[in-house]
């Protein structure tokens, strides 16, 4: 094995681009490992761990691009580095129609775009708060996609935003739709009179997509970041957004989605929400619905139900669910699973959580890297045990690689692995469409499903739920057909897929 | 009127810092967007960054 390195000083690429290129280079023949990344402490440590660190790395700074490849021979290594450089160039070029000049600072960008009112920030976490402050100081709303921003920084930013009446969405906010414009990971949905506030990115994607499928529409979908309803942040952005939706003429119903708020802020939060004039639908994941109803709100039991209840209050004649129980039972009838266990391989955290909550009273032992109450911690992340439902978008899986909604590599490997396990009877997958997401996730997953099938004696059943709409750039119908042609049972929501699985374990 | 209230009735115009694909998605939808060719300040040198921040005070 040869380790070949090239270092390009003062050359910056964002982490998603770098991780996607690394992943592509690792697939090349004769390449064992590839590290295409900035000279950050984490990347330097990874090189040392992988035994790829050399004297040329010693002076590298976080502003230098490192291309290091471990390959069968020097020629293969050099070829891989050359390919990586070409791919980086390709990916950094604009998709066309975009201004050829990209200014180096936010200030200069604002000069070029008079009236800019939103700053979308996805720079590394340690630099993110500074950029967010600059945006707020200049009266621009912020969507902060970056994570690794401290709670203290979040509080400072949100206090400033509230004082100025500005949106401070995030940190770690993956999804928002403002005036019909999807920001970062969001689906293309119909405009309408339902306004949402959510501390969960995939929760917001799933609910807005189902509202669209039910015939409803969205006025605004405001992501606030996962920690907004914590004791420290006290729901500052949730309240600012909810009050603004209450004043908004285009919004008739306000829908809230979040993990349950911290106990210490629950009472004051509900009191504030009670002062709103419009009907409020609340889905506090896993919380006691009766308590929420007792306070005068409409409580939802799951993401799909949150969409149904919102639509009904908004005047849309929505059915109880996208697929009724009789249809689910009919689909599940006569199916005999080839093995006793279920494996859920999720890219969406809230969807993974929802599957565990629905299944844990049916399945004896569920293991997860993000166990909900009643489920167990999975010790070895890379080896499932009994029934396992994992979120591949969690930090432990995404160190050094892009999120599974963008890069399916890790999930594909896991699908092949699970399909060869004779104890597995069913695999559950989520396919998240929309802006930001992979252009052909169904195609990528089907590759792995086919590979798994050909290697297994009696392959398990595969089910997938699609989170998306007919207006998404990926072409919903085509994604559905790709999955169905590979024998996958396809569902329009996570809840309907999980209920189908529930039914299978009831009958077997 | 608070800025958030007027935002709901304005055209969204975006400055994008970081992942270029977000700029591409917005551009594709006809949203006005300017992408910042962002890089870590002061060449990633933390000591230099802290001095610069002090100067900007």
XYZ file of C-alpha atoms in Angstrom:
565
model
C 0.000 0.000 0.000
C 1.161 3.521 -0.813
C 0.015 6.724 0.842
C -0.037 9.683 -1.533
C -0.668 13.236 -0.326
C -1.245 16.598 -1.906
C -1.826 19.723 0.157
C -3.315 22.865 -1.343
C -2.775 25.870 0.847
C -5.572 28.408 1.397
C -8.120 26.390 -0.540
C -11.484 26.045 1.172
C -14.339 23.686 0.387
C -17.406 23.060 2.536
C -17.646 19.801 4.458
C -20.542 18.322 2.490
C -18.725 18.703 -0.839
C -15.547 17.230 0.660
C -17.282 14.276 2.243
C -19.160 13.440 -0.938
C -15.928 13.523 -2.936
C -14.105 11.401 -0.311
C -16.876 8.864 -0.504
C -16.673 8.758 -4.324
C -12.883 8.336 -4.290
C -13.096 5.465 -1.794
C -15.245 3.603 -4.295
C -12.419 3.675 -6.880
C -10.668 0.428 -7.575
C -7.278 0.058 -5.856
C -8.157 2.775 -3.300
C -8.359 1.617 0.290
C -8.894 4.892 2.168
C -9.297 8.484 1.102
C -9.205 11.657 3.176
C -10.238 14.672 1.194
C -10.759 17.396 3.769
C -9.594 20.582 5.400
C -6.646 20.419 7.790
C -8.847 20.464 10.894
C -7.814 18.775 14.146
C -10.425 16.097 13.538
C -9.088 15.291 10.069
C -5.471 15.256 11.252
C -6.436 12.848 14.044
C -8.272 10.656 11.532
C -5.146 10.519 9.355
C -3.075 9.459 12.361
C -5.618 6.809 13.307
C -5.696 5.461 9.748
C -1.899 5.402 9.609
C -1.910 7.901 6.740
C -0.242 10.795 8.549
C 3.073 11.991 7.110
C 5.537 14.869 7.530
C 3.734 16.853 4.815
C 0.672 17.099 7.080
C 2.576 18.682 9.946
C 2.117 22.302 8.836
C -1.411 21.958 7.468
C -3.940 24.455 8.875
C -7.752 24.356 8.815
C -7.533 26.616 5.773
C -5.520 24.095 3.732
C -7.081 21.373 1.625
C -5.643 17.915 2.264
C -5.908 15.180 -0.347
C -4.494 11.947 1.026
C -5.141 8.543 -0.450
C -4.045 5.056 0.576
C -3.944 2.950 -2.591
C -2.518 -0.281 -3.998
C 0.351 1.581 -5.655
C 1.597 5.123 -6.265
C 0.044 5.321 -9.717
C -3.427 4.436 -8.425
C -2.987 6.958 -5.591
C -1.998 9.752 -7.947
C -4.892 8.939 -10.246
C -7.284 9.091 -7.283
C -5.993 12.507 -6.220
C -6.301 13.815 -9.759
C -9.895 12.520 -9.892
C -10.670 14.131 -6.529
C -9.433 17.498 -7.787
C -11.606 17.217 -10.900
C -14.664 16.292 -8.845
C -14.122 19.184 -6.435
C -13.909 21.540 -9.359
C -17.098 20.138 -10.872
C -19.050 20.379 -7.621
C -17.947 23.898 -6.820
C -19.054 25.208 -10.183
C -22.475 26.778 -10.148
C -25.482 25.036 -11.615
C -25.822 27.778 -14.193
C -27.676 31.041 -14.193
C -26.017 32.038 -10.929
C -23.847 35.109 -10.669
C -20.325 34.053 -11.573
C -18.846 36.185 -8.840
C -19.205 34.979 -5.269
C -18.199 37.677 -2.791
C -15.918 36.704 0.105
C -18.005 38.159 2.958
C -21.608 38.605 4.070
C -21.146 42.370 3.950
C -20.110 42.298 0.300
C -22.944 39.897 -0.538
C -25.414 42.346 0.999
C -24.047 45.108 -1.256
C -24.702 42.888 -4.252
C -28.224 41.951 -3.134
C -30.053 45.029 -1.873
C -33.007 44.074 0.321
C -31.509 40.694 1.288
C -33.676 39.633 4.218
C -32.525 36.070 4.977
C -29.087 34.647 5.685
C -28.731 30.874 5.359
C -25.657 29.771 7.310
C -24.041 26.343 7.012
C -20.404 27.152 7.820
C -18.551 25.114 10.509
C -20.165 25.586 13.945
C -17.261 27.459 15.522
C -17.680 30.294 12.983
C -21.470 30.163 12.670
C -22.531 32.345 15.616
C -20.347 35.227 14.433
C -22.012 35.208 11.006
C -25.461 34.929 12.606
C -24.751 37.950 14.827
C -23.654 39.933 11.795
C -26.909 39.055 10.014
C -29.094 40.006 12.994
C -27.138 43.228 13.576
C -28.024 44.175 10.017
C -31.719 43.328 10.495
C -31.668 40.150 8.466
C -33.454 36.966 9.488
C -31.267 33.916 10.028
C -31.585 30.259 9.232
C -28.678 28.569 11.006
C -28.178 25.090 9.565
C -24.811 24.619 11.313
C -24.589 22.513 14.434
C -21.895 22.616 17.142
C -23.115 26.029 18.315
C -23.191 26.259 22.123
C -26.355 26.790 24.158
C -24.930 30.073 25.477
C -24.386 31.293 21.911
C -27.870 30.149 20.928
C -29.401 32.030 23.850
C -27.470 35.199 23.015
C -28.540 35.025 19.359
C -32.177 34.332 20.156
C -32.346 37.114 22.764
C -31.020 39.528 20.168
C -33.443 38.251 17.515
C -36.478 38.507 19.805
C -35.541 42.054 20.772
C -35.415 42.996 17.101
C -38.431 40.933 15.993
C -36.312 38.788 13.681
C -36.385 35.072 12.969
C -33.415 33.142 14.358
C -34.068 29.636 13.079
C -31.598 27.158 14.573
C -28.845 26.283 15.257
C -29.069 22.809 13.772
C -32.166 23.839 11.822
C -32.463 21.671 8.730
C -35.849 22.685 7.369
C -37.922 25.813 6.832
C -40.341 27.091 4.220
C -40.709 30.880 4.184
C -43.247 32.431 1.810
C -43.253 29.195 -0.173
C -39.465 29.116 -0.498
C -37.954 25.841 0.781
C -34.718 26.553 2.665
C -32.081 23.778 3.029
C -33.863 20.392 3.382
C -37.493 21.062 2.590
C -40.226 19.769 0.344
C -42.068 21.645 -2.364
C -45.555 22.025 -0.923
C -48.746 23.834 -1.853
C -49.340 27.273 -0.393
C -52.198 27.491 2.091
C -53.427 28.533 5.514
C -51.534 26.213 7.886
C -48.539 27.737 9.664
C -46.084 25.410 11.376
C -43.403 25.876 14.007
C -41.127 22.904 14.598
C -38.080 21.885 16.580
C -37.627 18.847 14.326
C -36.418 18.963 10.725
C -37.730 15.625 9.471
C -40.834 16.062 11.604
C -41.514 19.269 9.703
C -40.754 17.650 6.325
C -43.058 14.709 7.026
C -45.938 16.846 8.337
C -45.796 19.452 5.554
C -45.594 16.691 2.909
C -48.619 14.887 4.354
C -50.585 18.156 4.577
C -49.849 18.590 0.863
C -50.942 15.010 0.106
C -54.180 15.554 2.034
C -54.984 18.594 -0.082
C -53.980 21.250 2.442
C -51.364 23.965 2.122
C -48.700 25.795 4.079
C -48.418 29.506 4.861
C -45.066 29.247 6.666
C -43.046 26.347 8.100
C -40.595 27.693 10.632
C -37.827 25.503 12.032
C -36.502 26.672 15.397
C -33.735 24.128 16.124
C -33.978 21.088 18.405
C -33.142 22.898 21.651
C -35.625 25.771 21.494
C -37.954 24.259 24.099
C -35.131 23.450 26.512
C -34.942 24.995 29.986
C -32.219 27.415 28.851
C -33.777 28.689 25.615
C -37.323 28.718 27.043
C -39.062 28.459 23.665
C -38.009 31.969 22.652
C -38.206 31.359 18.913
C -41.239 29.044 19.122
C -43.185 31.839 20.799
C -41.935 34.580 18.484
C -42.898 32.468 15.445
C -46.271 31.354 16.852
C -47.235 34.934 17.722
C -46.220 36.117 14.251
C -48.348 33.370 12.674
C -51.220 34.478 14.895
C -50.933 37.973 13.387
C -50.435 36.693 9.831
C -53.525 37.132 7.649
C -52.633 34.100 5.534
C -52.520 31.691 8.479
C -55.678 30.180 10.005
C -54.209 27.261 11.959
C -50.954 27.054 13.930
C -49.261 23.670 14.299
C -46.429 22.976 16.726
C -44.087 19.982 16.520
C -41.369 19.290 19.044
C -39.970 16.900 21.567
C -41.813 17.542 24.850
C -40.726 20.890 26.330
C -38.652 20.927 29.472
C -40.935 20.537 32.510
C -39.887 23.927 33.870
C -41.159 25.811 30.817
C -44.245 23.748 29.956
C -46.784 25.731 32.010
C -45.649 29.231 30.919
C -45.346 28.036 27.303
C -48.885 26.642 27.216
C -50.172 29.810 28.887
C -48.590 31.938 26.169
C -49.934 29.663 23.425
C -53.374 29.854 24.992
C -53.374 33.589 24.475
C -53.268 33.107 20.676
C -56.487 33.751 18.816
C -56.156 30.963 16.238
C -56.596 27.209 16.764
C -53.348 25.474 17.771
C -52.477 21.840 17.014
C -49.727 20.448 19.227
C -47.660 17.337 18.686
C -45.179 17.069 21.521
C -43.598 13.755 20.543
C -44.368 11.088 23.139
C -46.218 13.470 25.469
C -49.563 12.776 27.124
C -52.216 13.925 24.613
C -54.950 14.182 27.248
C -52.971 16.793 29.188
C -52.569 18.941 26.078
C -56.251 18.597 25.202
C -57.162 19.554 28.774
C -55.378 22.869 28.219
C -57.663 23.613 25.275
C -55.395 22.620 22.388
C -55.846 20.014 19.681
C -53.347 17.280 20.488
C -51.936 15.029 17.776
C -50.768 11.447 18.294
C -48.165 11.256 15.537
C -46.822 13.305 12.604
C -49.486 12.081 10.180
C -52.208 12.797 12.704
C -50.774 16.302 13.220
C -51.196 16.856 9.479
C -54.755 15.443 9.479
C -55.874 17.555 12.454
C -54.284 20.682 10.983
C -56.001 20.143 7.640
C -59.415 19.656 9.259
C -59.107 22.842 11.295
C -57.988 24.599 8.122
C -61.183 23.569 6.341
C -59.773 20.657 4.328
C -61.972 17.574 4.309
C -59.201 15.146 5.273
C -59.648 11.431 5.972
C -58.418 9.970 9.279
C -55.214 8.796 7.646
C -53.557 8.485 4.224
C -54.156 4.719 4.234
C -56.917 3.309 6.423
C -56.468 0.399 8.797
C -58.442 -2.016 6.595
C -56.099 -1.361 3.671
C -53.065 -1.861 5.878
C -54.458 -5.144 7.162
C -55.202 -6.252 3.616
C -51.647 -5.472 2.520
C -50.254 -7.402 5.472
C -52.541 -10.416 5.071
C -50.948 -13.628 3.862
C -47.408 -12.286 4.287
C -45.150 -14.700 6.122
C -41.914 -13.109 7.250
C -38.731 -15.035 6.509
C -37.158 -14.192 9.878
C -38.336 -13.119 13.340
C -36.769 -9.656 13.535
C -37.367 -6.155 12.233
C -34.615 -3.728 11.254
C -35.362 -0.041 10.687
C -32.633 1.903 8.885
C -33.607 5.568 9.066
C -32.126 8.788 7.738
C -34.671 10.950 9.603
C -34.324 11.165 13.386
C -37.937 11.940 14.228
C -39.145 9.191 11.893
C -36.866 6.691 13.666
C -38.245 7.888 16.970
C -41.832 7.580 15.736
C -41.256 3.970 14.578
C -39.947 2.973 18.014
C -42.874 4.609 19.785
C -45.462 2.794 17.684
C -43.740 -0.599 17.700
C -42.461 -0.911 21.245
C -45.694 -2.284 22.682
C -45.847 -4.900 19.921
C -42.211 -6.000 19.748
C -40.570 -7.322 22.899
C -37.111 -5.868 22.663
C -36.192 -2.935 20.441
C -32.612 -1.670 20.289
C -31.579 1.710 18.947
C -28.781 4.258 18.954
C -31.517 6.739 19.927
C -33.796 4.619 22.142
C -37.097 6.111 23.248
C -38.624 5.144 26.595
C -39.135 1.401 26.712
C -36.467 0.646 24.069
C -32.833 -0.265 24.694
C -29.449 1.216 23.832
C -27.733 -0.628 20.967
C -24.201 -1.422 22.163
C -22.494 -2.061 18.833
C -23.770 0.509 16.342
C -22.658 -1.583 13.392
C -24.260 -4.830 14.559
C -28.018 -5.052 15.004
C -29.554 -7.114 17.755
C -33.090 -8.564 17.938
C -35.385 -5.784 16.668
C -33.195 -2.794 15.838
C -34.311 0.647 14.672
C -31.471 3.094 14.052
C -31.058 6.708 12.998
C -28.113 6.830 10.597
C -28.246 10.632 10.675
C -26.966 10.750 14.276
C -23.516 12.186 14.979
C -21.907 8.814 15.668
C -22.621 7.770 12.069
C -21.911 11.112 10.375
C -18.412 11.879 11.705
C -16.378 12.494 8.563
C -19.208 11.732 6.165
C -22.255 13.535 4.831
C -25.772 12.998 6.217
C -27.535 9.848 4.924
C -30.137 12.010 3.156
C -27.290 13.198 0.912
C -24.862 10.279 0.922
C -26.505 6.829 0.939
C -23.213 4.859 1.156
C -23.433 3.799 4.799
C -27.121 2.917 4.614
C -26.537 0.860 1.477
C -23.833 -1.155 3.243
C -26.153 -1.713 6.169
C -29.019 -2.821 3.907
C -26.786 -5.468 2.288
C -25.635 -6.608 5.732
C -29.169 -6.872 7.160
C -30.526 -8.646 4.098
C -28.022 -11.451 4.569
C -29.024 -12.008 8.169
C -31.431 -15.007 8.156
C -33.016 -13.727 11.370
C -34.313 -10.583 9.656
C -37.906 -10.721 8.412
C -38.461 -7.086 7.434
C -36.418 -3.954 6.774
C -37.971 -0.491 7.097
C -36.512 2.483 5.201
C -37.393 6.154 4.876
C -36.884 7.904 1.559
C -36.792 11.662 2.094
C -37.303 13.734 -1.038
C -37.214 17.490 -1.484
C -34.625 20.190 -1.912
C -31.241 19.401 -0.353
C -31.801 15.634 -0.509
C -30.151 13.074 -2.815
C -31.433 13.294 -6.426
C -32.271 9.574 -6.622
C -32.399 7.991 -3.182
C -34.801 5.257 -4.313
C -32.381 4.240 -7.077
C -29.443 4.182 -4.680
C -31.272 2.087 -2.082
C -32.600 -0.321 -4.711
C -28.999 -1.033 -5.815
C -28.281 -2.247 -2.288
C -31.576 -4.146 -2.052
C -30.794 -6.021 -5.286
C -27.279 -6.795 -4.091
C -28.622 -8.030 -0.770
C -31.258 -10.162 -2.475
C -28.772 -11.919 -4.710
C -26.569 -12.778 -1.747
C -29.316 -14.036 0.584
C -31.035 -17.439 0.582
C -34.389 -16.076 1.711
C -34.187 -12.284 1.641
C -36.415 -10.311 4.010
C -39.318 -8.120 2.969
C -38.400 -4.465 2.439
C -40.800 -1.587 3.116
C -40.164 2.092 2.483
C -42.025 5.286 3.281
C -41.614 8.273 1.036
C -41.530 11.697 2.652
C -42.238 14.019 -0.228
C -44.696 15.530 -2.681
C -45.490 15.432 -6.381
C -43.859 18.870 -6.666
C -40.455 17.796 -5.308
C -37.534 17.923 -7.730
C -36.923 14.139 -7.546
C -40.227 13.089 -9.193
C -42.279 11.303 -6.524
C -43.934 8.810 -8.902
C -40.634 7.768 -10.403
C -39.108 7.207 -6.953
C -42.146 5.141 -5.963
C -41.986 3.060 -9.153
C -38.266 2.402 -8.723
C -38.927 0.985 -5.264
C -42.003 -1.007 -6.264
C -40.254 -2.554 -9.240
C -37.662 -3.907 -6.815
C -40.452 -5.533 -4.787
C -40.453 -2.902 -2.023
C -43.745 -2.207 -0.217
C -44.121 1.566 -0.506
C -46.083 3.817 1.887
C -46.944 7.524 1.722
C -46.060 8.134 5.381
C -43.846 6.676 8.063
C -46.844 6.016 10.290
C -48.616 3.918 7.640
C -45.441 1.889 6.998
C -44.884 1.282 10.694
C -48.534 0.291 11.208
C -48.085 -2.217 8.379
C -45.055 -3.684 10.175
C -47.041 -3.733 13.432
C -49.749 -5.686 11.666
C -47.241 -8.224 10.316
C -46.019 -8.983 13.800
C -49.592 -9.274 15.025
C -50.363 -11.964 12.482
C -47.089 -13.902 12.642
C -44.696 46.384 12.126
C -42.076 43.900 13.311
C -39.560 42.647 10.736
C -40.957 39.108 11.013
C -44.444 40.370 10.079
C -43.185 42.238 7.047
C -41.056 39.242 6.012
C -44.224 37.201 5.477
C -45.311 39.729 2.862
C -41.959 40.284 1.166
C -40.000 38.460 -1.441
C -37.376 36.236 0.239
C -33.860 37.274 -0.806
C -31.103 35.050 0.499
C -27.422 35.362 1.316
C -26.006 31.830 1.448
C -22.895 31.060 3.478
C -21.537 27.531 3.349
C -22.991 24.647 1.359
C -23.203 25.702 -2.324
C -25.983 23.178 -3.080
C -28.382 25.332 -1.029
C -27.616 28.249 -3.350
C -28.211 26.036 -6.395
C -31.609 24.882 -5.070
C -32.734 28.474 -4.457
C -31.439 29.666 -7.796
C -33.293 26.845 -9.558
C -36.538 28.103 -8.021
C -35.939 31.640 -9.185
C -35.169 32.957 -5.694
C -32.702 35.850 -5.609
C -29.600 34.493 -3.882
C -25.961 35.502 -3.501
C -23.488 32.865 -2.431
C -20.591 33.896 -0.251
C -17.254 32.310 -1.107
C -16.728 31.735 2.589
C -13.463 30.581 4.124
C -12.341 30.507 7.756
C -11.206 33.987 8.838
C -7.465 34.618 9.155
C -6.529 31.423 7.411
C -7.940 29.264 10.186
C -5.333 30.609 12.616
C -7.181 30.851 15.930
C -4.720 33.292 17.536
C -4.957 35.624 14.537
C -8.771 35.353 14.553
C -8.936 36.344 18.184
C -6.690 39.396 17.514
C -8.877 40.369 14.560
C -12.034 40.048 16.655
C -10.500 42.319 19.299
C -9.704 44.916 16.652
C -13.276 44.792 15.329
C -14.349 45.170 18.997
